[in-house]
XYZ file of C-alpha atoms in Angstrom:
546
model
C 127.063 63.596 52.806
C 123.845 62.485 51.520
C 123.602 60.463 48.423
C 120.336 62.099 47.311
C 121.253 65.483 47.388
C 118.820 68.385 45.669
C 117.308 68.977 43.749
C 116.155 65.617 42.737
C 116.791 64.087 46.535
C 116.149 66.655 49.366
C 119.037 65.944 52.375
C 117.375 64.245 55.195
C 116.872 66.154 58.609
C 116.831 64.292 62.015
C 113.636 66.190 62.916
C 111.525 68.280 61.029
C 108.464 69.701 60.556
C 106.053 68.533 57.503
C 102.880 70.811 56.327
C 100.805 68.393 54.153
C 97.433 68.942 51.924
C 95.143 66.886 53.484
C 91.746 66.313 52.532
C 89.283 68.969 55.008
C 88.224 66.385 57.197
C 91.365 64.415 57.776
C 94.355 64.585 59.768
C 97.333 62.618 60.265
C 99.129 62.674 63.750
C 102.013 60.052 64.538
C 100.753 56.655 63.630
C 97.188 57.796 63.383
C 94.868 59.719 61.015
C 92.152 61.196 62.314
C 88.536 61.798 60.639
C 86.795 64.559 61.533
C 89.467 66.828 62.775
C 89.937 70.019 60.936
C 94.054 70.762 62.032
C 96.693 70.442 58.845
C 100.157 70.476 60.021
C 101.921 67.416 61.533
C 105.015 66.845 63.191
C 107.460 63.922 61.869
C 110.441 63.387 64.193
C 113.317 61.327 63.031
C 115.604 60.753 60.135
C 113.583 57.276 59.279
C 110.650 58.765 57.856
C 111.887 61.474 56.382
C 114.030 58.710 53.893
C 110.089 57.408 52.584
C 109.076 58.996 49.278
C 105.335 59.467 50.943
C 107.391 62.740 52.991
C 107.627 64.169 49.646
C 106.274 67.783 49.493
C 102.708 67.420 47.880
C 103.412 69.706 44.818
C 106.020 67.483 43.711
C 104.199 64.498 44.397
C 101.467 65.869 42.060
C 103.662 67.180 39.379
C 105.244 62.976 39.119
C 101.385 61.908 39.098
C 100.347 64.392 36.295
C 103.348 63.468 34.115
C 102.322 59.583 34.973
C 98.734 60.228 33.755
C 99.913 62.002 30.623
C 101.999 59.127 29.817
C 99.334 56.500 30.771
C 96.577 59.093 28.532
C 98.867 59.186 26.085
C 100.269 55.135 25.767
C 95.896 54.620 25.602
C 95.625 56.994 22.625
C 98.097 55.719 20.605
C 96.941 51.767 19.684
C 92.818 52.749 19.694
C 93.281 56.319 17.373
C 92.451 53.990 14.520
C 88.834 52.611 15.972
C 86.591 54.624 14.093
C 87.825 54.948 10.377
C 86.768 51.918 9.344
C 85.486 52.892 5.724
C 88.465 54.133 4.228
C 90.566 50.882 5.664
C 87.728 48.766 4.176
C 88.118 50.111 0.886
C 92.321 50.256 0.826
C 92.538 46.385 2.302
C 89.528 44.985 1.014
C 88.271 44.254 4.172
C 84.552 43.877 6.148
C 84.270 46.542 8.761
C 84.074 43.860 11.304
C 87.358 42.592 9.990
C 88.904 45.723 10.471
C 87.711 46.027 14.330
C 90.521 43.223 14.519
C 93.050 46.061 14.584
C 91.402 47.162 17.257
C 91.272 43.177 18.763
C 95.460 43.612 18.466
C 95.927 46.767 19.963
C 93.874 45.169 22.908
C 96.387 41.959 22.924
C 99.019 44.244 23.186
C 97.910 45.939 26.130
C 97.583 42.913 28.024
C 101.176 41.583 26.280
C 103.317 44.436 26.945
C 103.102 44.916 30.902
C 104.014 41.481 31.325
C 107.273 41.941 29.590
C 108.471 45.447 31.093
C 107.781 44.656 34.129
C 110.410 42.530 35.163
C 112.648 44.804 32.989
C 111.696 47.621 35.273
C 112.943 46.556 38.203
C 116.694 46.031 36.361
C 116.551 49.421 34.442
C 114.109 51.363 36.559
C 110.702 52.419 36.147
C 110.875 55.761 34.722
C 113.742 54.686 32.222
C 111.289 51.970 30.760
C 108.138 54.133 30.769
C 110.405 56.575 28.945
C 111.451 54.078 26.039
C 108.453 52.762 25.892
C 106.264 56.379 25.097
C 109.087 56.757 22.280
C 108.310 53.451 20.969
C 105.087 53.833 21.327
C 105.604 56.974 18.881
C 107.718 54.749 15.899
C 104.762 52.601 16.119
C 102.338 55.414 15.408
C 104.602 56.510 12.503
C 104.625 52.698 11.057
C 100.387 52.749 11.457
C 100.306 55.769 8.950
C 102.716 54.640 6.460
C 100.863 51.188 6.092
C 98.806 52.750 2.730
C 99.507 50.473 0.416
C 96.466 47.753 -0.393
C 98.989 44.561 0.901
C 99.645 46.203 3.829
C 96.927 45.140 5.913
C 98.592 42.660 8.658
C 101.698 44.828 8.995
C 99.053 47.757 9.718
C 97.030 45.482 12.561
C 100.958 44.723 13.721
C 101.213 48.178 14.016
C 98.570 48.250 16.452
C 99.543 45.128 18.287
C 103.118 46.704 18.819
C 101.829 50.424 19.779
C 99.372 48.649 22.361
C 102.333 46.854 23.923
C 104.332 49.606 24.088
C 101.637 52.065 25.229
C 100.019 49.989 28.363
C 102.893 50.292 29.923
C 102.884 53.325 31.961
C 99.872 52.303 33.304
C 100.517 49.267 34.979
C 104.016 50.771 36.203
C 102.373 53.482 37.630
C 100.625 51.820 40.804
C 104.245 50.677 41.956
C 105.179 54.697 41.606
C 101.638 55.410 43.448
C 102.062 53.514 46.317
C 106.190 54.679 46.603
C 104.652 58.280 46.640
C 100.918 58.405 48.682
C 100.038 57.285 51.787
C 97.112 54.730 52.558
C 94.627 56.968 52.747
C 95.257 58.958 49.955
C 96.099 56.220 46.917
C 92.031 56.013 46.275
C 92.655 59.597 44.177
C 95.849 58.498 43.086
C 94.608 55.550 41.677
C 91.744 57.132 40.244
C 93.237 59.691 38.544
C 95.781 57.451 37.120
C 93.455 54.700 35.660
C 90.706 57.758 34.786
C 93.679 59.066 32.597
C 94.045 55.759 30.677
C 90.851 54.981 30.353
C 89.942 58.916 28.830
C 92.484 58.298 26.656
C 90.856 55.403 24.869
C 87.928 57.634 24.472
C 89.688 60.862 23.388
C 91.806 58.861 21.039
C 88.968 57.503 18.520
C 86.669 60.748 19.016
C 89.678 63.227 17.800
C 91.124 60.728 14.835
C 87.096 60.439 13.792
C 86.927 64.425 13.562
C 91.070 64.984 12.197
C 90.355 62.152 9.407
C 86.984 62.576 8.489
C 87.696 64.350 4.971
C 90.896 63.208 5.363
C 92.466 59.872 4.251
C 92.956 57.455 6.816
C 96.341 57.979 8.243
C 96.040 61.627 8.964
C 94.346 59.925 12.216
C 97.689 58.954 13.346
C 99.967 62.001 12.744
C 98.364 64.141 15.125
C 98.889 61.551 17.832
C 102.865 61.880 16.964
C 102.822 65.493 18.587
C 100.999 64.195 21.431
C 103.710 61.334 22.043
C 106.266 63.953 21.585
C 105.289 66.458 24.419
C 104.831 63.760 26.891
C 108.407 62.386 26.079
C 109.559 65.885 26.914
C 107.931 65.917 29.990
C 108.357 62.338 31.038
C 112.365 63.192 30.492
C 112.064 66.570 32.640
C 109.978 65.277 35.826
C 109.878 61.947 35.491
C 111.712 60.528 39.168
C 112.939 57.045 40.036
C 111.420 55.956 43.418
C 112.352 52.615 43.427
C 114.955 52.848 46.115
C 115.983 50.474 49.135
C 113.947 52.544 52.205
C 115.483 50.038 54.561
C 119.052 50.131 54.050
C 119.475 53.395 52.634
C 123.255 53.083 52.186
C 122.830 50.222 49.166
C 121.162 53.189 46.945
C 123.556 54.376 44.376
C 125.017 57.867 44.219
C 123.034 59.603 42.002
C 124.198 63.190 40.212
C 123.135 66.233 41.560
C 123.069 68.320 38.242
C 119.704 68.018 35.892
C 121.229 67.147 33.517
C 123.236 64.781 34.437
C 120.912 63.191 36.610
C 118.742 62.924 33.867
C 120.924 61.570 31.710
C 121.714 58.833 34.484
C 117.983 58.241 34.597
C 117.116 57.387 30.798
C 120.069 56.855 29.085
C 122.279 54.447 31.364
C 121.472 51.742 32.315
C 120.699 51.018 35.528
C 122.549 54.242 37.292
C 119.824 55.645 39.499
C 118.674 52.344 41.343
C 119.839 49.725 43.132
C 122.807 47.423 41.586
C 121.348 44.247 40.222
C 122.076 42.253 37.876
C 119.851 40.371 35.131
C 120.283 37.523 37.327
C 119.994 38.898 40.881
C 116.957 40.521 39.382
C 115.147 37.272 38.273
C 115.276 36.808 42.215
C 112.016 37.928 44.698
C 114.778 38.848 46.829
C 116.121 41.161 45.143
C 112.670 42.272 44.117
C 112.300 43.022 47.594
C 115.248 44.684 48.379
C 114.619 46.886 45.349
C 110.768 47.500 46.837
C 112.486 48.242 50.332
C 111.888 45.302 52.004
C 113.935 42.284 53.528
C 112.691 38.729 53.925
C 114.312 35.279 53.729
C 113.017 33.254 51.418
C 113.552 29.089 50.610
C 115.396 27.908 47.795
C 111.657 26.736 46.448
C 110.876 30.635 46.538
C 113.663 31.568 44.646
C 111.362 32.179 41.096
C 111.748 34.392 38.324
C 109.858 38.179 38.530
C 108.683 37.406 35.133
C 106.661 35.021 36.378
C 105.560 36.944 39.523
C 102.140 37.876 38.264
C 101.293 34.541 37.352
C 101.727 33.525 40.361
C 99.324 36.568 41.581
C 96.723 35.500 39.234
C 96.767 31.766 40.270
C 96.111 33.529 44.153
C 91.989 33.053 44.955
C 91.698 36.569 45.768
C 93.337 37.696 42.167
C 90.528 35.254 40.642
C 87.772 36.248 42.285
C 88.191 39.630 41.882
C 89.361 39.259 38.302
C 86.387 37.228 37.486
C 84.266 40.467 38.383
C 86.293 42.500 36.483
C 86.345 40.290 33.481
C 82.710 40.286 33.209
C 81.586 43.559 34.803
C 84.075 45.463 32.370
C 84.793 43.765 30.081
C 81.340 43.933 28.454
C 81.974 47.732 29.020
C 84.723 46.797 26.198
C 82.824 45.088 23.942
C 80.465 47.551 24.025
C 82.461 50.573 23.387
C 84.765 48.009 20.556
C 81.474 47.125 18.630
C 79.676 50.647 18.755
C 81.382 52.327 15.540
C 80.141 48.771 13.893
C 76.873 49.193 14.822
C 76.439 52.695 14.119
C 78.168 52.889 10.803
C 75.981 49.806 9.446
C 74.048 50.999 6.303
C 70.206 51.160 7.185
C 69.304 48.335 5.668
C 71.343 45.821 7.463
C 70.341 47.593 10.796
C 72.698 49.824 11.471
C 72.210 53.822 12.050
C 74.188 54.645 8.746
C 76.245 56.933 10.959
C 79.172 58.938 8.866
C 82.703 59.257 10.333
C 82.027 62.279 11.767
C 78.976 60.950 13.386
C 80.248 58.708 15.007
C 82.893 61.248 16.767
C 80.384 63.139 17.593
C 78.461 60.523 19.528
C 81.656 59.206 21.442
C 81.100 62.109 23.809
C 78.891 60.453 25.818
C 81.481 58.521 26.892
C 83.629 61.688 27.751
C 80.618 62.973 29.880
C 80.662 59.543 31.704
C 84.288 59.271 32.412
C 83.803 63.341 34.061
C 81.251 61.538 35.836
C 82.927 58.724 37.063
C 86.445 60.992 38.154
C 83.860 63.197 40.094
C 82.713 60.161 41.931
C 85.744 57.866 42.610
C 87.621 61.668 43.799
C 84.704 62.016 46.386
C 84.085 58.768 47.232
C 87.291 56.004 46.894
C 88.929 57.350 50.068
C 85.859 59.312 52.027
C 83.474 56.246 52.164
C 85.946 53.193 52.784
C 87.753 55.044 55.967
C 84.126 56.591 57.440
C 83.327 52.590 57.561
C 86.841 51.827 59.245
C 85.272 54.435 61.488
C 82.400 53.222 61.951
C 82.378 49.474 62.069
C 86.083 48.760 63.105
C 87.315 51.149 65.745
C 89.523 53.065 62.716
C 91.564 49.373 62.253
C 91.993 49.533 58.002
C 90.930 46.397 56.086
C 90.779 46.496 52.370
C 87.259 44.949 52.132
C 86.484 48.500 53.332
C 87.309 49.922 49.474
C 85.160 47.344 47.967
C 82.047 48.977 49.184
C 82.324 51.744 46.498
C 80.788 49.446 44.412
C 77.246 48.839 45.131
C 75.794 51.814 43.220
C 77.930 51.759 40.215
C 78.581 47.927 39.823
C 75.159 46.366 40.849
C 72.493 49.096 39.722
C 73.738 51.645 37.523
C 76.213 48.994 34.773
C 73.064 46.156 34.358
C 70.773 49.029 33.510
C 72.882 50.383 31.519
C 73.219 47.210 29.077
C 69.550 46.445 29.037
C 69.223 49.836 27.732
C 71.696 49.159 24.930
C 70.213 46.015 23.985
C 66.670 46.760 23.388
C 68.368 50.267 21.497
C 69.323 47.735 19.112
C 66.710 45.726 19.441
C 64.150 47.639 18.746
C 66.043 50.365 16.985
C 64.768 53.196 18.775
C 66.605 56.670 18.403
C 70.308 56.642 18.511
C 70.272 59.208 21.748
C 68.628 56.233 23.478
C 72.116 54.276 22.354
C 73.520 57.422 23.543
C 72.321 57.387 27.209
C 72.937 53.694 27.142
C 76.560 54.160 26.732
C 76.782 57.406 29.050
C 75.192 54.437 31.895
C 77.628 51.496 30.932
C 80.637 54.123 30.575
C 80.074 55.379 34.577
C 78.641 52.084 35.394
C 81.877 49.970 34.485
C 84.509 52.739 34.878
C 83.978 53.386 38.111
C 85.093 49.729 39.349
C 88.605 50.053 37.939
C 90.439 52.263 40.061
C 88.895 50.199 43.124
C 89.249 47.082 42.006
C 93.026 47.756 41.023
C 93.780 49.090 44.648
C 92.115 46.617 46.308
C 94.045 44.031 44.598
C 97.633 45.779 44.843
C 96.808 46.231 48.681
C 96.582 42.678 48.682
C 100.383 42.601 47.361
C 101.683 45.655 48.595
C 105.304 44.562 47.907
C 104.135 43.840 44.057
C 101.658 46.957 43.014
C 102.893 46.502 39.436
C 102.443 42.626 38.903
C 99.185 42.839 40.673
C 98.227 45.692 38.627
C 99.467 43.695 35.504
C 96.997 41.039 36.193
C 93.879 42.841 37.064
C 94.594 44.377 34.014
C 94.487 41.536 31.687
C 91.284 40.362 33.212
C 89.999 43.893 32.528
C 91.056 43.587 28.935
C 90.835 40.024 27.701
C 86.819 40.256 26.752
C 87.069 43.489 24.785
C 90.145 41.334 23.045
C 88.029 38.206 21.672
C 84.308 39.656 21.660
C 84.604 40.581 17.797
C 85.650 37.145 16.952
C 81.860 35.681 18.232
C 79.622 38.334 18.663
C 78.081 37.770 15.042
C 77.454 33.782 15.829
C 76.238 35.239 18.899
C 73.901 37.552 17.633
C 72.755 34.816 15.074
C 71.752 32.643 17.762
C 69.795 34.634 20.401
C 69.258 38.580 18.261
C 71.202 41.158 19.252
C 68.497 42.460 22.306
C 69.428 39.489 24.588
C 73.166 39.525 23.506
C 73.126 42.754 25.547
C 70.225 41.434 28.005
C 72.189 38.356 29.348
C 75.346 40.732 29.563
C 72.653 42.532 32.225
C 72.622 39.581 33.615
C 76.041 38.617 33.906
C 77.078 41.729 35.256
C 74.346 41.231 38.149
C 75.995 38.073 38.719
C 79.552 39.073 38.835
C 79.000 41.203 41.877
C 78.415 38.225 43.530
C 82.280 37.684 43.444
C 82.470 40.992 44.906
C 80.266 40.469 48.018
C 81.956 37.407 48.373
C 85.103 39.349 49.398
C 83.308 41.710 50.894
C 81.869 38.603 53.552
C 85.411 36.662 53.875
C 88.132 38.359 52.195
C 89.800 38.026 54.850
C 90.367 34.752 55.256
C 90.493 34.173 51.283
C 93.848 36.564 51.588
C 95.252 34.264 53.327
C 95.144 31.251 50.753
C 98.214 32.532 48.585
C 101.945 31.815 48.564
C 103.648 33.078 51.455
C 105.948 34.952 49.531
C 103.768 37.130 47.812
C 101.180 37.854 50.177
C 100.963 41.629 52.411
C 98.423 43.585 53.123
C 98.357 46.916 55.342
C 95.247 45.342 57.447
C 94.891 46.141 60.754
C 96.677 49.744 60.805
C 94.920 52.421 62.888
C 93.910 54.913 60.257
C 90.850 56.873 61.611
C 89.993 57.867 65.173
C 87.001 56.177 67.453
């Protein structure tokens, strides 16, 4: 009798025949995909792959993913819905408006914080259990944010922020792990774009609909309506959300898991560690066990033998996680600082060279970020899978290398994102009309957005065996500019006017795809220079036809 049994776990068939959604233009026969071909259904014979999560039906691969970007859309709202409101916390705290982006500066901190915590956790408890927890945490801290309304209450409100960011990161960075359990190779490009796409709308949505709710409304009214939002998604997340972090190798070490719903959702969030494999705090501060848990089985030295928690600092010390977080640090991060320090510039009085924008101004104008981030979704759905396996095609016989996924980047990364930020400097500069700000943060918005789904894949391919830690660290890198920019952008400014802050951030950005080309020339061989225990790539499988 099968331990999985349905509905959760279908029973596993020695042969069987799979119908899967592919793309038009794809096709997957045994051990090969084929470009070009227009046929849909495949054959899979034998018990073996049937046990992989990737032989999922596709509607119930896509209902996990939409419930993992509602939680990631949510978990962004949350810690940024207080970005915008700056006036009415200036006047309760006593505060400059600068000195209230700091909020903001936490909620960032958190972010980067919070995934590095939960993600060993995760592999003791289980990844859908800690996403769980951590939406309804993320919701207490929303409730805290609002009741901070008394005039001494200022660092317990940016604490409030600092908490709900560490909290609400979290299903973001888990997700890749769930991603790559779920999709196959060829497919994870619009996984992983629709997953990061989610978090990243969400820091947009958040500020632009608290701006609107609490713009004749006092300040915390910008947090209540988030508390609904939270809410639905912990329904959901407690209704679909699915533990895939099973043992594919040895099947038999999985634990029984209930049949019922509501038991077996009850097993999944409320005890312990019931629906994965049986580890210990201990045995889970072991790669080995790591490994089992992820389905695979190495031997490792006594020397290997380290903690998880310090798994993706050991990723990040790897040249390939440097390079390639270098890039991202620079190339979005200014995208960061730019979208941090807007609602500062633009709600300026006048006469200190600002737009004098009013609360509900400044909502308004955050659309052009929504219009970018539709832009950028359009683009990374047509072109993060389509374009890196036409050059596996083309160039390499069909043999997949993930330098291949890198090449997404020329348009949006070298030309469109340095454009983008000239434009916004000599905006300010010259304080030409605020739509010419506008398009200037429509350009940076689809110029720096569209490198994080790709540079996030590229670097978990790198580590398939640790999607999660790798996507921890790419994410810090992605983060840690936005984080410190309000702290010496003023000096900056000071020293070289605000036009060339923004002009040598054009510059910068030109530079940082350097980093980029360099793996694009020898990332291969720059793989290679890691520790032994962490590195695996899917290089050299025959994806596409000749």
């Amino acid at each position: 009798m099968p331990k999985h049994p349905l509905p959760f776990y279908p029973q596993w068939k020695s042969a069987i025949q799979l119908t899967l959604s592919w793309s038009p233009d794809l096709v997957l026969t045994p051990g090969i995909l084929w470009y070009g071909s227009r046929p849909s259904n495949i054959n899979v014979i034998g018990t073996e792959l049937m046990k992989s999560f990737q032989n999922w039906p596709i509607t119930r691969k896509y209902v996990l993913l939409a419930v993992l970007c509602l939680a990631s859309f949510s978990g962004a709202i949350a810690p940024l819905s207080g970005q915008l409101n700056l006036a009415d916390q200036e006047k309760l705290y006593n505060k400059t408006k600068l000195e209230e982006s700091y909020a903001n500066s936490a909620a960032l901190a958190g972010m980067v914080a919070g995934p590095f915590f939960f993600a060993p956790i995760s592999h003791m408890l289980g990844r859908s259990s800690v996403i769980f927890w951590c939406v309804l945490f993320t919701l207490v801290c929303q409730i805290w944010g609002a009741a901070m309304t008394d005039p001494g209450n200022y660092i317990a409100y940016v604490i409030s922020r600092l908490f709900a960011g560490f909290f609400g990161a979290v299903p973001t960075v888990l997700g890749p792990r769930i991603v790559t359990d779920m999709f196959f190779l060829h497919q994870r490009g619009r996984a992983f774009t629709a997953l990061h796409m989610a978090f990243l709308f969400g820091t947009i949505v958040g500020p632009t609909f608290s701006g609107f709710v609490s713009a004749h409304s006092f300040f915390p009214v910008e947090f209540w309506w988030t508390i609904g939002l939270l809410g639905f998604t912990l329904i959901c997340c407690f209704c679909f959300l699915e533990e895939t972090g099973f043992d594919r190798e040895f099947f038999e070490r999985n634990p029984d898991v209930p049949a019922g719903i509501l038991a077996n959702r009850l097993a999944t969030f409320f005890f312990g560690q019931r629906v994965v494999l049986p580890t210990t705090w201990k045995e889970t501060g072991k790669p080995d066990a790591l490994c089992h848990i992820m389905g695979t089985k190495f031997d490792l030295t006594p020397v290997e033998q380290a903690k998880v928690g310090i798994t993706p600092f050991l990723i990040g010390m790897c040249p390939v996680t440097i390079i390639m977080g270098i890039f991202t640090l620079i190339s979005f991060g200014f995208y960061v600082g730019v979208n941090a320090l807007t609602p500062v510039w633009l709600q300026k009085p006048i006469s200190e060279g600002g737009y004098g924008f009013s609360l509900e101004q400044n909502a308004a104008f955050t659309f052009c970020h929504w219009i970018g981030i539709i832009v950028v979704q359009f683009y990374g759905h047509y072109l993060n899978d389509r374009l890196p396996l036409a050059l596996a095609r083309r160039y390499n016989g069909g043999v997949w290398k993930p330098e291949y996924r890198l090449h997404v980047l020329w348009l949006p990364s070298l030309v469109i994102n340095p454009i983008g930020l000239g434009i916004f400097g000599a905006a300010l500069q010259y304080y030409l009309h605020y739509m010419v700000l506008a398009l200037a943060v429509f350009i940076v918005t689809v110029g720096s957005l569209a490198s994080v789904p790709v540079t996030v894949n590229y670097v978990v391919e790198c580590f398939t065996r640790y999607p999660a830690e790798a996507g921890i660290v790419i994410g810090a890198y992605r983060i840690v500019y936005g984080l410190t920019i309000s702290f010496y952008i003023n000096p900056w400014v000071e020293a070289v006017d605000v036009g060339w802050v923004y002009g040598m951030m054009a510059f910068f950005a030109v530079f940082s795809y350097m980093f980029v080309m360099l793996l694009m020339w020898k990332g291969h061989a720059i793989r290679k220079i890691q520790f032994s225990s962490l590195g695996s790539s899917e290089e050299g499988e025959q994806l596409v036809g000749k």
